[in-house]
Every structure is written in structure tokens, then in C-alpha cells.
Amino acid sequence: MRMKTFFLIDGMAMVYRHFFALGRAGLTTTSGLPTSAVLGSALFLNRLIKKEKPDYIVVASDTKEPTFRHKMYSDYKANRDEMPSELAVQLPYFYELLELLKIPVIRLSGVEADDIIGSLAAQFKSEVDK
């Protein structure tokens, strides 16, 4: 019996990676809307789905709300730059891409994507171990 595969993806990490990897290419729509993050994510997800044929795939995403880490340490991520506006304008299209691909997105107010991924991985592993 084949073990089922479950891919847990950090959505913000993915869009940032593709934004900076393809950003220098100057990819835009005819109206000038930047597209590097969406295009890179689409290509990545398409390749993942075709090659790996996952049984389950979920994208976890951060929210703007502070997390418990911000409450514990006021300088948490204090040195992190704001999201570039050229990336921010692509986010609605990124989430639309996920919807079209029927990939669920999990966002919890005040919870980072890494924590969602860790919780889902632990829960999935406990189901496999049964």
C-alpha cells in the first residue's frame, strides 16, 4: 500500500522566493502589474502537482496580526523590511491562483504559517502512526 503524501507549503515564503528570484526579469502584464511572484508560484505548484501527485496539499499563510512571539519579545522581526509594494499588489492574484488550483489556504489570526505547518505535520504524523 502506497503511503499518502501531504505537502505543507508556507505561502509567504513561496511568494517572496519567486518575487526575488524572478523580480529582476521585469515580468509584468501589459498594464504594468508585476507578476513574478504569481508566475513563479504557478510554475512551482504545477510542477509539484504533476511530478509528485500529492494526495493532500495545503498552503499556510501568515496574517498581519501580531503573534504571541511579538508579545513575548517586542523586537520580534523588528529589523524586517516591509513587504515591497510590487509584491503586495500580487497577493490577491496569488490567492486567486490557489483557489483556482483548489489548494486550501489556512490563515489564523495571530498565528504564523510555520506554526500552522508544524501543527499540521504533527497531527498528520500522529494519524500515520496509528
PDB file of C-alpha atoms in Angstrom:
ATOM      1  CA  MET A   1       0.000   0.000   0.000  1.00  0.00           C
ATOM      2  CA  ARG A   2       1.377   3.392  -1.007  1.00  0.00           C
ATOM      3  CA  MET A   3       1.849   5.936   1.772  1.00  0.00           C
ATOM      4  CA  LYS A   4      -0.155   9.098   1.132  1.00  0.00           C
ATOM      5  CA  THR A   5       1.736  12.336   0.532  1.00  0.00           C
ATOM      6  CA  PHE A   6       0.894  15.618   2.198  1.00  0.00           C
ATOM      7  CA  PHE A   7       2.625  18.821   1.119  1.00  0.00           C
ATOM      8  CA  LEU A   8       2.536  21.733   3.556  1.00  0.00           C
ATOM      9  CA  ILE A   9       3.683  24.989   1.964  1.00  0.00           C
ATOM     10  CA  ASP A  10       4.468  28.333   3.577  1.00  0.00           C
ATOM     11  CA  GLY A  11       2.660  30.664   1.186  1.00  0.00           C
ATOM     12  CA  MET A  12       4.527  33.849   2.082  1.00  0.00           C
ATOM     13  CA  ALA A  13       7.897  32.108   1.833  1.00  0.00           C
ATOM     14  CA  MET A  14       6.914  30.848  -1.622  1.00  0.00           C
ATOM     15  CA  VAL A  15       5.780  34.231  -2.985  1.00  0.00           C
ATOM     16  CA  TYR A  16       8.810  36.031  -1.544  1.00  0.00           C
ATOM     17  CA  ARG A  17      11.142  33.449  -3.067  1.00  0.00           C
ATOM     18  CA  HIS A  18       9.626  33.765  -6.518  1.00  0.00           C
ATOM     19  CA  PHE A  19       9.311  37.540  -6.280  1.00  0.00           C
ATOM     20  CA  PHE A  20      13.028  37.949  -5.640  1.00  0.00           C
ATOM     21  CA  ALA A  21      14.114  35.098  -7.925  1.00  0.00           C
ATOM     22  CA  LEU A  22      12.186  36.401 -10.934  1.00  0.00           C
ATOM     23  CA  GLY A  23      11.803  40.067  -9.989  1.00  0.00           C
ATOM     24  CA  ARG A  24      14.806  41.207 -11.995  1.00  0.00           C
ATOM     25  CA  ALA A  25      13.239  39.775 -15.135  1.00  0.00           C
ATOM     26  CA  GLY A  26      10.722  42.630 -15.091  1.00  0.00           C
ATOM     27  CA  LEU A  27       7.730  40.352 -15.615  1.00  0.00           C
ATOM     28  CA  THR A  28       4.532  42.401 -15.845  1.00  0.00           C
ATOM     29  CA  THR A  29       1.142  42.413 -17.505  1.00  0.00           C
ATOM     30  CA  THR A  30       0.549  44.760 -20.424  1.00  0.00           C
ATOM     31  CA  SER A  31      -0.862  47.249 -17.903  1.00  0.00           C
ATOM     32  CA  GLY A  32       2.349  47.112 -15.819  1.00  0.00           C
ATOM     33  CA  LEU A  33       1.190  44.871 -12.954  1.00  0.00           C
ATOM     34  CA  PRO A  34       4.162  42.856 -11.625  1.00  0.00           C
ATOM     35  CA  THR A  35       3.679  39.096 -11.997  1.00  0.00           C
ATOM     36  CA  SER A  36       6.910  37.406 -10.878  1.00  0.00           C
ATOM     37  CA  ALA A  37       5.577  36.043  -7.566  1.00  0.00           C
ATOM     38  CA  VAL A  38       2.369  34.692  -9.112  1.00  0.00           C
ATOM     39  CA  LEU A  39       4.051  33.241 -12.191  1.00  0.00           C
ATOM     40  CA  GLY A  40       6.834  31.627 -10.168  1.00  0.00           C
ATOM     41  CA  SER A  41       4.328  30.166  -7.706  1.00  0.00           C
ATOM     42  CA  ALA A  42       2.136  28.863 -10.550  1.00  0.00           C
ATOM     43  CA  LEU A  43       5.099  27.166 -12.220  1.00  0.00           C
ATOM     44  CA  PHE A  44       6.287  25.676  -8.920  1.00  0.00           C
ATOM     45  CA  LEU A  45       2.853  24.359  -7.932  1.00  0.00           C
ATOM     46  CA  ASN A  46       2.167  22.979 -11.396  1.00  0.00           C
ATOM     47  CA  ARG A  47       5.489  21.104 -11.370  1.00  0.00           C
ATOM     48  CA  LEU A  48       4.877  19.827  -7.822  1.00  0.00           C
ATOM     49  CA  ILE A  49       1.405  18.555  -8.651  1.00  0.00           C
ATOM     50  CA  LYS A  50       2.457  16.886 -11.924  1.00  0.00           C
ATOM     51  CA  LYS A  51       5.650  15.325 -10.599  1.00  0.00           C
ATOM     52  CA  GLU A  52       4.701  14.360  -7.039  1.00  0.00           C
ATOM     53  CA  LYS A  53       0.945  13.804  -7.459  1.00  0.00           C
ATOM     54  CA  PRO A  54       0.247  14.693  -3.806  1.00  0.00           C
ATOM     55  CA  ASP A  55      -2.767  13.260  -2.052  1.00  0.00           C
ATOM     56  CA  TYR A  56      -3.038  16.420   0.011  1.00  0.00           C
ATOM     57  CA  ILE A  57      -1.623  19.898  -0.376  1.00  0.00           C
ATOM     58  CA  VAL A  58      -2.198  22.902   1.876  1.00  0.00           C
ATOM     59  CA  VAL A  59      -0.798  26.413   1.902  1.00  0.00           C
ATOM     60  CA  ALA A  60      -0.371  28.082   5.278  1.00  0.00           C
ATOM     61  CA  SER A  61      -0.161  31.842   5.344  1.00  0.00           C
ATOM     62  CA  ASP A  62       0.804  34.495   7.854  1.00  0.00           C
ATOM     63  CA  THR A  63      -1.561  37.296   8.810  1.00  0.00           C
ATOM     64  CA  LYS A  64      -0.726  40.897   9.685  1.00  0.00           C
ATOM     65  CA  GLU A  65      -1.761  40.495  13.317  1.00  0.00           C
ATOM     66  CA  PRO A  66       0.978  40.202  15.959  1.00  0.00           C
ATOM     67  CA  THR A  67       1.716  36.727  17.271  1.00  0.00           C
ATOM     68  CA  PHE A  68       2.474  35.546  20.786  1.00  0.00           C
ATOM     69  CA  ARG A  69       6.159  35.995  19.901  1.00  0.00           C
ATOM     70  CA  HIS A  70       5.592  39.739  19.419  1.00  0.00           C
ATOM     71  CA  LYS A  71       4.005  39.860  22.865  1.00  0.00           C
ATOM     72  CA  MET A  72       6.926  37.960  24.407  1.00  0.00           C
ATOM     73  CA  TYR A  73       9.617  39.990  22.634  1.00  0.00           C
ATOM     74  CA  SER A  74       8.776  43.470  21.406  1.00  0.00           C
ATOM     75  CA  ASP A  75      11.633  43.475  18.855  1.00  0.00           C
ATOM     76  CA  TYR A  76      10.486  40.253  17.189  1.00  0.00           C
ATOM     77  CA  LYS A  77      11.023  40.799  13.448  1.00  0.00           C
ATOM     78  CA  ALA A  78      11.720  44.487  14.170  1.00  0.00           C
ATOM     79  CA  ASN A  79      14.537  44.574  11.605  1.00  0.00           C
ATOM     80  CA  ARG A  80      12.490  43.010   8.839  1.00  0.00           C
ATOM     81  CA  ASP A  81      11.743  45.288   5.891  1.00  0.00           C
ATOM     82  CA  GLU A  82       8.153  45.969   4.916  1.00  0.00           C
ATOM     83  CA  MET A  83       6.757  43.937   2.053  1.00  0.00           C
ATOM     84  CA  PRO A  84       7.690  45.553  -1.269  1.00  0.00           C
ATOM     85  CA  SER A  85       4.653  47.189  -2.884  1.00  0.00           C
ATOM     86  CA  GLU A  86       5.409  45.303  -6.121  1.00  0.00           C
ATOM     87  CA  LEU A  87       4.854  42.084  -4.181  1.00  0.00           C
ATOM     88  CA  ALA A  88       1.881  43.286  -2.146  1.00  0.00           C
ATOM     89  CA  VAL A  89      -0.144  44.027  -5.299  1.00  0.00           C
ATOM     90  CA  GLN A  90       0.350  40.415  -6.414  1.00  0.00           C
ATOM     91  CA  LEU A  91      -1.067  38.785  -3.270  1.00  0.00           C
ATOM     92  CA  PRO A  92      -4.749  38.852  -4.317  1.00  0.00           C
ATOM     93  CA  TYR A  93      -3.774  37.123  -7.560  1.00  0.00           C
ATOM     94  CA  PHE A  94      -1.678  34.581  -5.673  1.00  0.00           C
ATOM     95  CA  TYR A  95      -4.669  33.651  -3.507  1.00  0.00           C
ATOM     96  CA  GLU A  96      -6.857  33.521  -6.617  1.00  0.00           C
ATOM     97  CA  LEU A  97      -4.334  31.102  -8.155  1.00  0.00           C
ATOM     98  CA  LEU A  98      -4.602  28.847  -5.091  1.00  0.00           C
ATOM     99  CA  GLU A  99      -8.396  28.964  -5.307  1.00  0.00           C
ATOM    100  CA  LEU A 100      -8.318  28.022  -8.999  1.00  0.00           C
ATOM    101  CA  LEU A 101      -5.987  25.113  -8.200  1.00  0.00           C
ATOM    102  CA  LYS A 102      -8.331  24.105  -5.364  1.00  0.00           C
ATOM    103  CA  ILE A 103      -5.488  24.328  -2.843  1.00  0.00           C
ATOM    104  CA  PRO A 104      -6.810  25.163   0.617  1.00  0.00           C
ATOM    105  CA  VAL A 105      -5.244  28.083   2.448  1.00  0.00           C
ATOM    106  CA  ILE A 106      -5.081  28.172   6.217  1.00  0.00           C
ATOM    107  CA  ARG A 107      -4.692  31.582   7.868  1.00  0.00           C
ATOM    108  CA  LEU A 108      -5.196  32.059  11.581  1.00  0.00           C
ATOM    109  CA  SER A 109      -5.164  35.494  13.154  1.00  0.00           C
ATOM    110  CA  GLY A 110      -2.029  35.913  15.250  1.00  0.00           C
ATOM    111  CA  VAL A 111      -0.502  32.573  14.174  1.00  0.00           C
ATOM    112  CA  GLU A 112       2.483  32.283  11.839  1.00  0.00           C
ATOM    113  CA  ALA A 113       2.482  29.911   8.887  1.00  0.00           C
ATOM    114  CA  ASP A 114       5.398  27.977  10.417  1.00  0.00           C
ATOM    115  CA  ASP A 115       3.313  27.211  13.497  1.00  0.00           C
ATOM    116  CA  ILE A 116       0.363  26.083  11.377  1.00  0.00           C
ATOM    117  CA  ILE A 117       2.665  23.842   9.342  1.00  0.00           C
ATOM    118  CA  GLY A 118       4.239  22.367  12.482  1.00  0.00           C
ATOM    119  CA  SER A 119       0.838  21.629  13.993  1.00  0.00           C
ATOM    120  CA  LEU A 120      -0.492  20.021  10.807  1.00  0.00           C
ATOM    121  CA  ALA A 121       2.669  17.941  10.372  1.00  0.00           C
ATOM    122  CA  ALA A 122       2.430  16.672  13.949  1.00  0.00           C
ATOM    123  CA  GLN A 123      -1.261  15.904  13.548  1.00  0.00           C
ATOM    124  CA  PHE A 124      -0.704  14.119  10.208  1.00  0.00           C
ATOM    125  CA  LYS A 125       2.191  12.105  11.666  1.00  0.00           C
ATOM    126  CA  SER A 126       0.082  11.006  14.618  1.00  0.00           C
ATOM    127  CA  GLU A 127      -2.593   9.802  12.171  1.00  0.00           C
ATOM    128  CA  VAL A 128       0.043   7.844  10.213  1.00  0.00           C
ATOM    129  CA  ASP A 129       1.443   6.309  13.395  1.00  0.00           C
ATOM    130  CA  LYS A 130      -1.939   4.858  14.385  1.00  0.00           C
TER     131      LYS A 130
END
